[in-house]
Amino acid sequence: MQRRHLLSLAVTVSLAVSGSACKKKDDAGGAGAAGSGKAEAGEIVIGHYASMTGNTAHFGQDTDKAARLAADQLNAAGGVLGRKLKVVTFDTRGDGAEAANAVTRLIDVEKANAILGEVASSLSLQGGPIAQRRKIPMVSPSSTNPKVTQVGDYVFRVCYIDPFQGKVMATFARQTLKFDKVAILKDVKNDYSIGLADAFQKAFVAAGGTIAIEQSYSAGDTDFSAQLTAIKSSGAQGIWVPGYYAEVGAIARTAARLGVKVPLMGGDGWDAPELFTIGGEALNGSYFSNHFAPDQASPLAQKFVADFKAKYGQEPTGLGALGYDGVMVIADAIKRAGGTAPAGLRDALAATKDYEAVTGKITMDKDRNPEKSVVVLKIDGGKAKYESLVSP
Ligand code: PHE
C-alpha cells in the first residue's frame, strides 16, 4: 500500500516536472524528479540518480527507498549538523545519456551537495565525469566495475569491486563445485558484465580451470537459444552469466527448455525479486554472489531490514542495503567535515575508516574503494539462501 503510494507519487511528480520544465532542449525527455523543488535554506541536498523505470527499475527503486529511509531516520534524530537532509531523485531510465543529464541537473539546478548513484556501472561511468568536473562528491552505492572510481578523486563507492567478486565466484566454481570447464555468457553492452566476465575468467584459468566456450548477448535481448545451444554441446559443467536480472531470468528459462542441466552462476546483478518471477524453477541449483544476505545479517543489518519492511512492506535487496549505507556514509563525512563545502566533504569521504555499515565495515582505500566481503548465495525452492561469506 505504502509502496504503491510512493511510486505513484514519484510518477506524478515526474510528470509534473517534465510537463513544466521542458523548455530547454536538453531537458526534453529528461529525467523525472521526485521530491524536487528548491531546497529550503540550510537543507543538505543528496542528489540521487537512479533507474526508477525501465529494464532495471528494481535497482533504482530499491536504492531510492533505502536512501529515503536513511534520510528520514537522520532527520528524525535532528538532521546532520542540525541541517535536514533532502533526497532529490532523477530517473535515468537505465539510459546513459539520461544518467549524464540527471547528474548535470542535480548539481546545476537542484544544487546537490553530494550525489548518490548510479547502481549500474555503465551509468556511473556517464554520471561520474560530470560530478568530477563540477567537483561535487559522488558516491555510487553499488557500481562494482573498477573504472567507476578511476574517473577521479571526487568519485567514491561503498561496495566491493569486480576483480574480487569474480575471483570469489571462480574459486567457488573451481574448489567448492569442483568444475574443470565452464562456459561464459556475457552482456556486451554492459561494462559491469564485460568486467566481471573477465575477472571470473582470469581467476578460473589461474586456478587450473578451462573456459569451454564464450558466448554473448546485448542488454534487452530476449532470445538466447543460439548461445545456449552452443553452450550445451561444449561440455561445460556450469555457466558464468554476469548480467542483470531480466536477461538472466530469461536465460535460465531458455536453458531449462533446451535441456541444459548445468547450474548457472552469476554476480550481484542478479539481485532482484524479478529474477525469480522471470526465471522461476529454472533457477534452482544456481549460485550468485551479493553484498548482503537478509538471513545472515548483523544486528545493524537486521534493524535495517526490519525498518525497511515496516516502511515499505517488502524485503530490501542488497541494493537497498547499499543505498542506505551510501547516504549514511555521506552523512558521516559531512559531520566529520563540519559542513558541505565540496573539497572538505571529499577529503572526509576519502578518510572514511571502519564505518559500521549495514553491509559491513567501510574503509576507503586510496582509490576510493572499500574492501568488503562477498556473500555467496544458492537458489533453492525459488529463494536465495546464504551459502558462504568470503572476506578479502
Ligand atoms: N554491480 C552492478 C554494476 O556495477 C550493479 C548492481 C549492484 C546490481 C548490486 C545489482 C545489485 O553494474
GROMACS .gro file of C-alpha atoms and ligand atoms in nm:
model
  404
    1MET     CA    1   0.000   0.000   0.000
    2GLN     CA    2   0.264   0.242   0.113
    3ARG     CA    3   0.484   0.126  -0.172
    4ARG     CA    4   0.214   0.198  -0.428
    5HIS     CA    5   0.169   0.537  -0.276
    6LEU     CA    6   0.539   0.617  -0.300
    7LEU     CA    7   0.568   0.503  -0.660
    8SER     CA    8   0.264   0.687  -0.776
    9LEU     CA    9   0.394   0.996  -0.602
   10ALA     CA   10   0.724   0.965  -0.787
   11VAL     CA   11   0.542   0.928  -1.117
   12THR     CA   12   0.310   1.220  -1.052
   13VAL     CA   13   0.595   1.449  -0.958
   14SER     CA   14   0.799   1.340  -1.255
   15LEU     CA   15   0.511   1.412  -1.491
   16ALA     CA   16   0.464   1.749  -1.333
   17VAL     CA   17   0.831   1.826  -1.380
   18SER     CA   18   0.855   1.714  -1.739
   19GLY     CA   19   0.535   1.898  -1.818
   20SER     CA   20   0.654   2.229  -1.681
   21ALA     CA   21   1.028   2.239  -1.712
   22CYS     CA   22   1.094   2.114  -2.062
   23LYS     CA   23   1.169   2.444  -2.229
   24LYS     CA   24   1.535   2.380  -2.275
   25LYS     CA   25   1.622   2.121  -2.533
   26ASP     CA   26   1.846   1.918  -2.304
   27ASP     CA   27   1.562   1.890  -2.059
   28ALA     CA   28   1.338   1.725  -2.316
   29GLY     CA   29   1.290   1.362  -2.230
   30GLY     CA   30   1.483   1.447  -1.919
   31ALA     CA   31   1.492   1.253  -1.600
   32GLY     CA   32   1.185   1.264  -1.383
   33ALA     CA   33   1.219   1.419  -1.040
   34ALA     CA   34   1.075   1.305  -0.713
   35GLY     CA   35   1.076   1.538  -0.416
   36SER     CA   36   1.210   1.812  -0.641
   37GLY     CA   37   1.177   2.183  -0.576
   38LYS     CA   38   1.432   2.419  -0.432
   39ALA     CA   39   1.595   2.324  -0.106
   40GLU     CA   40   1.497   2.524   0.196
   41ALA     CA   41   1.777   2.733   0.342
   42GLY     CA   42   2.018   2.514   0.531
   43GLU     CA   43   1.897   2.186   0.384
   44ILE     CA   44   2.153   1.934   0.271
   45VAL     CA   45   2.063   1.803  -0.074
   46ILE     CA   46   2.154   1.448  -0.174
   47GLY     CA   47   2.100   1.416  -0.547
   48HIS     CA   48   2.009   1.059  -0.637
   49TYR     CA   49   2.023   0.940  -0.997
   50ALA     CA   50   1.867   0.601  -1.044
   51SER     CA   51   1.679   0.373  -1.284
   52MET     CA   52   1.330   0.427  -1.139
   53THR     CA   53   1.177   0.290  -1.461
   54GLY     CA   54   1.292   0.063  -1.745
   55ASN     CA   55   1.460  -0.275  -1.763
   56THR     CA   56   1.646  -0.235  -1.433
   57ALA     CA   57   1.374  -0.045  -1.243
   58HIS     CA   58   1.418  -0.263  -0.938
   59PHE     CA   59   1.773  -0.132  -0.897
   60GLY     CA   60   1.668   0.230  -0.875
   61GLN     CA   61   1.351   0.180  -0.677
   62ASP     CA   62   1.504  -0.032  -0.404
   63THR     CA   63   1.803   0.200  -0.369
   64ASP     CA   64   1.580   0.507  -0.358
   65LYS     CA   65   1.354   0.365  -0.090
   66ALA     CA   66   1.652   0.283   0.127
   67ALA     CA   67   1.815   0.623   0.067
   68ARG     CA   68   1.492   0.792   0.178
   69LEU     CA   69   1.471   0.566   0.482
   70ALA     CA   70   1.824   0.674   0.581
   71ALA     CA   71   1.741   1.042   0.533
   72ASP     CA   72   1.417   1.010   0.732
   73GLN     CA   73   1.597   0.844   1.019
   74LEU     CA   74   1.871   1.106   1.024
   75ASN     CA   75   1.614   1.384   1.010
   76ALA     CA   76   1.408   1.230   1.290
   77ALA     CA   77   1.723   1.240   1.501
   78GLY     CA   78   1.773   1.611   1.435
   79GLY     CA   79   1.943   1.603   1.094
   80VAL     CA   80   2.313   1.631   1.017
   81LEU     CA   81   2.492   1.918   1.195
   82GLY     CA   82   2.140   2.040   1.271
   83ARG     CA   83   2.053   2.057   0.899
   84LYS     CA   84   1.779   1.848   0.739
   85LEU     CA   85   1.870   1.605   0.463
   86LYS     CA   86   1.669   1.611   0.144
   87VAL     CA   87   1.686   1.340  -0.122
   88VAL     CA   88   1.608   1.458  -0.476
   89THR     CA   89   1.575   1.174  -0.726
   90PHE     CA   90   1.605   1.185  -1.104
   91ASP     CA   91   1.517   0.882  -1.314
   92THR     CA   92   1.787   0.760  -1.553
   93ARG     CA   93   1.553   0.501  -1.708
   94GLY     CA   94   1.862   0.282  -1.729
   95ASP     CA   95   2.000   0.502  -2.007
   96GLY     CA   96   2.349   0.654  -2.029
   97ALA     CA   97   2.251   0.991  -2.175
   98GLU     CA   98   1.974   1.028  -1.916
   99ALA     CA   99   2.226   0.947  -1.642
  100ALA     CA  100   2.456   1.228  -1.753
  101ASN     CA  101   2.161   1.465  -1.787
  102ALA     CA  102   2.037   1.372  -1.439
  103VAL     CA  103   2.371   1.445  -1.270
  104THR     CA  104   2.404   1.775  -1.455
  105ARG     CA  105   2.061   1.887  -1.339
  106LEU     CA  106   2.104   1.757  -0.984
  107ILE     CA  107   2.414   1.971  -0.947
  108ASP     CA  108   2.331   2.277  -1.159
  109VAL     CA  109   1.959   2.310  -1.086
  110GLU     CA  110   1.897   2.127  -0.758
  111LYS     CA  111   2.231   2.238  -0.609
  112ALA     CA  112   2.307   1.891  -0.474
  113ASN     CA  113   2.577   1.884  -0.206
  114ALA     CA  114   2.655   1.522  -0.286
  115ILE     CA  115   2.544   1.273  -0.549
  116LEU     CA  116   2.428   0.919  -0.479
  117GLY     CA  117   2.427   0.682  -0.779
  118GLU     CA  118   2.416   0.504  -1.006
  119VAL     CA  119   2.366   0.135  -0.948
  120ALA     CA  120   2.477   0.022  -1.295
  121SER     CA  121   2.847   0.069  -1.365
  122SER     CA  122   2.783   0.179  -1.725
  123LEU     CA  123   2.564   0.462  -1.593
  124SER     CA  124   2.802   0.564  -1.314
  125LEU     CA  125   3.063   0.593  -1.588
  126GLN     CA  126   2.837   0.852  -1.754
  127GLY     CA  127   2.748   1.045  -1.439
  128GLY     CA  128   3.086   1.029  -1.266
  129PRO     CA  129   3.277   1.254  -1.506
  130ILE     CA  130   3.013   1.526  -1.460
  131ALA     CA  131   3.036   1.518  -1.081
  132GLN     CA  132   3.415   1.512  -1.111
  133ARG     CA  133   3.426   1.814  -1.344
  134ARG     CA  134   3.194   2.012  -1.115
  135LYS     CA  135   3.382   1.888  -0.807
  136ILE     CA  136   3.075   1.760  -0.623
  137PRO     CA  137   3.141   1.432  -0.440
  138MET     CA  138   2.962   1.130  -0.585
  139VAL     CA  139   2.913   0.800  -0.405
  140SER     CA  140   2.797   0.503  -0.608
  141PRO     CA  141   2.616   0.264  -0.378
  142SER     CA  142   2.666  -0.045  -0.588
  143SER     CA  143   2.865   0.001  -0.912
  144THR     CA  144   3.136  -0.263  -0.892
  145ASN     CA  145   3.338  -0.204  -1.210
  146PRO     CA  146   3.687  -0.073  -1.119
  147LYS     CA  147   3.672   0.204  -1.383
  148VAL     CA  148   3.392   0.385  -1.196
  149THR     CA  149   3.613   0.541  -0.929
  150GLN     CA  150   3.908   0.579  -1.165
  151VAL     CA  151   3.717   0.873  -1.314
  152GLY     CA  152   3.865   1.096  -1.046
  153ASP     CA  153   3.913   1.192  -0.684
  154TYR     CA  154   3.552   1.306  -0.631
  155VAL     CA  155   3.407   0.963  -0.712
  156PHE     CA  156   3.361   0.701  -0.439
  157ARG     CA  157   3.172   0.378  -0.385
  158VAL     CA  158   3.054   0.182  -0.079
  159CYS     CA  159   3.068  -0.168  -0.235
  160TYR     CA  160   3.344  -0.412  -0.327
  161ILE     CA  161   3.481  -0.425  -0.682
  162ASP     CA  162   3.452  -0.692  -0.952
  163PRO     CA  163   3.806  -0.831  -0.962
  164PHE     CA  164   3.733  -0.955  -0.609
  165GLN     CA  165   3.373  -1.062  -0.676
  166GLY     CA  166   3.482  -1.251  -0.991
  167LYS     CA  167   3.764  -1.421  -0.808
  168VAL     CA  168   3.539  -1.534  -0.524
  169MET     CA  169   3.297  -1.695  -0.767
  170ALA     CA  170   3.574  -1.850  -0.979
  171THR     CA  171   3.726  -2.002  -0.666
  172PHE     CA  172   3.383  -2.123  -0.561
  173ALA     CA  173   3.326  -2.285  -0.902
  174ARG     CA  174   3.667  -2.446  -0.903
  175GLN     CA  175   3.711  -2.552  -0.540
  176THR     CA  176   3.363  -2.597  -0.398
  177LEU     CA  177   3.173  -2.710  -0.708
  178LYS     CA  178   3.489  -2.877  -0.847
  179PHE     CA  179   3.430  -2.761  -1.204
  180ASP     CA  180   3.706  -2.803  -1.463
  181LYS     CA  181   3.523  -2.648  -1.759
  182VAL     CA  182   3.274  -2.364  -1.758
  183ALA     CA  183   3.103  -2.153  -2.024
  184ILE     CA  184   3.073  -1.775  -2.015
  185LEU     CA  185   2.765  -1.587  -2.136
  186LYS     CA  186   2.806  -1.210  -2.103
  187ASP     CA  187   2.625  -0.889  -2.196
  188VAL     CA  188   2.850  -0.697  -2.435
  189LYS     CA  189   2.651  -0.374  -2.389
  190ASN     CA  190   2.723  -0.363  -2.016
  191ASP     CA  191   3.058  -0.255  -1.865
  192TYR     CA  192   2.981  -0.446  -1.548
  193SER     CA  193   2.914  -0.769  -1.734
  194ILE     CA  194   3.225  -0.739  -1.950
  195GLY     CA  195   3.447  -0.665  -1.650
  196LEU     CA  196   3.302  -0.940  -1.433
  197ALA     CA  197   3.329  -1.196  -1.715
  198ASP     CA  198   3.694  -1.106  -1.748
  199ALA     CA  199   3.763  -1.120  -1.372
  200PHE     CA  200   3.600  -1.463  -1.344
  201GLN     CA  201   3.783  -1.599  -1.648
  202LYS     CA  202   4.126  -1.487  -1.525
  203ALA     CA  203   4.076  -1.633  -1.178
  204PHE     CA  204   3.920  -1.958  -1.305
  205VAL     CA  205   4.203  -2.018  -1.551
  206ALA     CA  206   4.465  -1.924  -1.290
  207ALA     CA  207   4.309  -2.189  -1.063
  208GLY     CA  208   4.361  -2.452  -1.332
  209GLY     CA  209   4.016  -2.443  -1.496
  210THR     CA  210   3.929  -2.405  -1.864
  211ILE     CA  211   3.673  -2.186  -2.038
  212ALA     CA  212   3.486  -2.428  -2.265
  213ILE     CA  213   3.312  -2.161  -2.472
  214GLU     CA  214   3.236  -1.790  -2.458
  215GLN     CA  215   2.903  -1.653  -2.584
  216SER     CA  216   2.745  -1.309  -2.564
  217TYR     CA  217   2.419  -1.113  -2.581
  218SER     CA  218   2.314  -0.748  -2.568
  219ALA     CA  219   2.102  -0.589  -2.293
  220GLY     CA  220   1.737  -0.605  -2.397
  221ASP     CA  221   1.774  -0.929  -2.598
  222THR     CA  222   1.500  -1.184  -2.541
  223ASP     CA  223   1.619  -1.484  -2.744
  224PHE     CA  224   1.917  -1.672  -2.606
  225SER     CA  225   1.861  -2.009  -2.770
  226ALA     CA  226   2.153  -1.997  -3.016
  227GLN     CA  227   2.402  -1.920  -2.740
  228LEU     CA  228   2.263  -2.185  -2.506
  229THR     CA  229   2.256  -2.448  -2.781
  230ALA     CA  230   2.626  -2.384  -2.844
  231ILE     CA  231   2.697  -2.397  -2.471
  232LYS     CA  232   2.503  -2.722  -2.433
  233SER     CA  233   2.734  -2.905  -2.672
  234SER     CA  234   3.051  -2.754  -2.522
  235GLY     CA  235   3.072  -2.990  -2.226
  236ALA     CA  236   3.066  -2.701  -1.975
  237GLN     CA  237   2.982  -2.804  -1.619
  238GLY     CA  238   2.845  -2.463  -1.530
  239ILE     CA  239   2.767  -2.130  -1.700
  240TRP     CA  240   2.900  -1.796  -1.573
  241VAL     CA  241   2.633  -1.534  -1.651
  242PRO     CA  242   2.741  -1.196  -1.515
  243GLY     CA  243   2.433  -0.998  -1.622
  244TYR     CA  244   2.126  -0.821  -1.485
  245TYR     CA  245   1.817  -0.996  -1.356
  246ALA     CA  246   1.580  -0.953  -1.652
  247GLU     CA  247   1.804  -1.121  -1.907
  248VAL     CA  248   1.938  -1.374  -1.658
  249GLY     CA  249   1.584  -1.485  -1.571
  250ALA     CA  250   1.509  -1.539  -1.940
  251ILE     CA  251   1.841  -1.718  -1.991
  252ALA     CA  252   1.757  -1.959  -1.707
  253ARG     CA  253   1.419  -2.039  -1.861
  254THR     CA  254   1.564  -2.093  -2.205
  255ALA     CA  255   1.837  -2.315  -2.061
  256ALA     CA  256   1.575  -2.532  -1.890
  257ARG     CA  257   1.367  -2.550  -2.209
  258LEU     CA  258   1.671  -2.661  -2.411
  259GLY     CA  259   1.763  -2.925  -2.154
  260VAL     CA  260   2.079  -2.751  -2.035
  261LYS     CA  261   2.111  -2.908  -1.691
  262VAL     CA  262   2.424  -2.743  -1.552
  263PRO     CA  263   2.399  -2.467  -1.289
  264LEU     CA  264   2.413  -2.102  -1.377
  265MET     CA  265   2.642  -1.878  -1.173
  266GLY     CA  266   2.638  -1.502  -1.154
  267GLY     CA  267   2.710  -1.188  -0.955
  268ASP     CA  268   2.528  -0.907  -0.774
  269GLY     CA  269   2.340  -0.805  -1.092
  270TRP     CA  270   2.102  -1.096  -1.026
  271ASP     CA  271   1.976  -0.928  -0.709
  272ALA     CA  272   1.606  -0.854  -0.763
  273PRO     CA  273   1.283  -1.040  -0.680
  274GLU     CA  274   1.200  -1.022  -1.051
  275LEU     CA  275   1.483  -1.269  -1.116
  276PHE     CA  276   1.258  -1.531  -0.956
  277THR     CA  277   0.936  -1.420  -1.118
  278ILE     CA  278   1.103  -1.440  -1.460
  279GLY     CA  279   1.334  -1.737  -1.410
  280GLY     CA  280   1.117  -1.942  -1.174
  281GLU     CA  281   1.202  -2.305  -1.110
  282ALA     CA  282   1.470  -2.297  -1.378
  283LEU     CA  283   1.698  -2.111  -1.135
  284ASN     CA  284   1.703  -2.379  -0.867
  285GLY     CA  285   2.056  -2.503  -0.811
  286SER     CA  286   2.214  -2.180  -0.935
  287TYR     CA  287   2.456  -1.965  -0.738
  288PHE     CA  288   2.530  -1.595  -0.725
  289SER     CA  289   2.735  -1.351  -0.523
  290ASN     CA  290   2.596  -1.050  -0.345
  291HIS     CA  291   2.666  -0.775  -0.093
  292PHE     CA  292   2.437  -0.888   0.180
  293ALA     CA  293   2.207  -1.176   0.281
  294PRO     CA  294   1.898  -1.086   0.483
  295ASP     CA  295   1.905  -1.429   0.650
  296GLN     CA  296   2.267  -1.390   0.768
  297ALA     CA  297   2.274  -1.035   0.889
  298SER     CA  298   2.446  -0.846   1.170
  299PRO     CA  299   2.224  -0.674   1.431
  300LEU     CA  300   2.268  -0.347   1.241
  301ALA     CA  301   2.158  -0.516   0.918
  302GLN     CA  302   1.865  -0.685   1.087
  303LYS     CA  303   1.747  -0.349   1.215
  304PHE     CA  304   1.774  -0.209   0.863
  305VAL     CA  305   1.573  -0.499   0.718
  306ALA     CA  306   1.305  -0.455   0.989
  307ASP     CA  307   1.285  -0.077   0.937
  308PHE     CA  308   1.266  -0.119   0.559
  309LYS     CA  309   0.990  -0.378   0.590
  310ALA     CA  310   0.797  -0.162   0.833
  311LYS     CA  311   0.810   0.136   0.598
  312TYR     CA  312   0.761  -0.035   0.261
  313GLY     CA  313   0.604  -0.374   0.335
  314GLN     CA  314   0.869  -0.570   0.148
  315GLU     CA  315   1.219  -0.707   0.200
  316PRO     CA  316   1.510  -0.495   0.081
  317THR     CA  317   1.765  -0.642  -0.158
  318GLY     CA  318   2.140  -0.588  -0.127
  319LEU     CA  319   2.085  -0.275  -0.333
  320GLY     CA  320   1.867  -0.128  -0.064
  321ALA     CA  321   2.131  -0.203   0.197
  322LEU     CA  322   2.394  -0.028  -0.014
  323GLY     CA  323   2.171   0.272  -0.087
  324TYR     CA  324   2.116   0.312   0.286
  325ASP     CA  325   2.488   0.282   0.352
  326GLY     CA  326   2.565   0.534   0.078
  327VAL     CA  327   2.354   0.804   0.243
  328MET     CA  328   2.487   0.719   0.589
  329VAL     CA  329   2.849   0.736   0.472
  330ILE     CA  330   2.785   1.075   0.312
  331ALA     CA  331   2.617   1.199   0.632
  332ASP     CA  332   2.907   1.072   0.843
  333ALA     CA  333   3.155   1.252   0.618
  334ILE     CA  334   2.954   1.576   0.637
  335LYS     CA  335   2.967   1.555   1.017
  336ARG     CA  336   3.342   1.498   1.021
  337ALA     CA  337   3.397   1.773   0.762
  338GLY     CA  338   3.187   2.012   0.969
  339GLY     CA  339   2.984   2.111   0.661
  340THR     CA  340   2.918   2.052   0.294
  341ALA     CA  341   3.197   2.255   0.131
  342PRO     CA  342   3.289   2.021  -0.158
  343ALA     CA  343   3.665   1.989  -0.103
  344GLY     CA  344   3.625   1.927   0.270
  345LEU     CA  345   3.348   1.675   0.210
  346ARG     CA  346   3.562   1.499  -0.049
  347ASP     CA  347   3.852   1.476   0.196
  348ALA     CA  348   3.625   1.346   0.473
  349LEU     CA  349   3.481   1.078   0.242
  350ALA     CA  350   3.832   0.973   0.146
  351ALA     CA  351   3.918   0.944   0.517
  352THR     CA  352   3.620   0.714   0.594
  353LYS     CA  353   3.759   0.448   0.825
  354ASP     CA  354   3.593   0.150   0.997
  355TYR     CA  355   3.248   0.295   0.943
  356GLU     CA  356   2.997   0.034   1.070
  357ALA     CA  357   2.755  -0.002   0.781
  358VAL     CA  358   2.467  -0.241   0.714
  359THR     CA  359   2.676  -0.421   0.451
  360GLY     CA  360   2.987  -0.440   0.671
  361LYS     CA  361   3.272  -0.213   0.774
  362ILE     CA  362   3.369   0.057   0.526
  363THR     CA  363   3.721   0.196   0.496
  364MET     CA  364   3.804   0.384   0.177
  365ASP     CA  365   4.133   0.276   0.021
  366LYS     CA  366   4.349   0.521  -0.173
  367ASP     CA  367   4.141   0.453  -0.487
  368ARG     CA  368   3.815   0.536  -0.303
  369ASN     CA  369   3.702   0.173  -0.296
  370PRO     CA  370   3.625  -0.012   0.027
  371GLU     CA  371   3.736  -0.370   0.081
  372LYS     CA  372   3.431  -0.575   0.172
  373SER     CA  373   3.316  -0.934   0.200
  374VAL     CA  374   3.129  -1.118  -0.074
  375VAL     CA  375   2.827  -1.331   0.018
  376VAL     CA  376   2.764  -1.643  -0.193
  377LEU     CA  377   2.400  -1.746  -0.225
  378LYS     CA  378   2.240  -2.063  -0.354
  379ILE     CA  379   1.900  -2.060  -0.517
  380ASP     CA  380   1.673  -2.328  -0.384
  381GLY     CA  381   1.294  -2.355  -0.390
  382GLY     CA  382   1.269  -2.018  -0.566
  383LYS     CA  383   1.468  -1.838  -0.296
  384ALA     CA  384   1.826  -1.720  -0.249
  385LYS     CA  385   1.985  -1.874   0.058
  386TYR     CA  386   2.309  -1.790   0.233
  387GLU     CA  387   2.585  -2.031   0.133
  388SER     CA  388   2.912  -1.870   0.247
  389LEU     CA  389   3.091  -1.544   0.316
  390VAL     CA  390   3.431  -1.464   0.167
  391SER     CA  391   3.640  -1.182   0.310
  392PRO     CA  392   3.923  -1.009   0.124
  393PHE     N1  393   2.731  -0.413  -0.953
  393PHE     C1  394   2.640  -0.383  -1.061
  393PHE     C2  395   2.712  -0.292  -1.159
  393PHE     O1  396   2.816  -0.244  -1.132
  393PHE     C3  397   2.513  -0.320  -1.013
  393PHE     C4  398   2.436  -0.397  -0.911
  393PHE     C5  399   2.475  -0.398  -0.778
  393PHE     C6  400   2.323  -0.466  -0.944
  393PHE     C7  401   2.405  -0.470  -0.681
  393PHE     C8  402   2.252  -0.538  -0.850
  393PHE     C9  403   2.295  -0.541  -0.717
  393PHE     O2  404   2.664  -0.264  -1.265
   0.00000   0.00000   0.00000
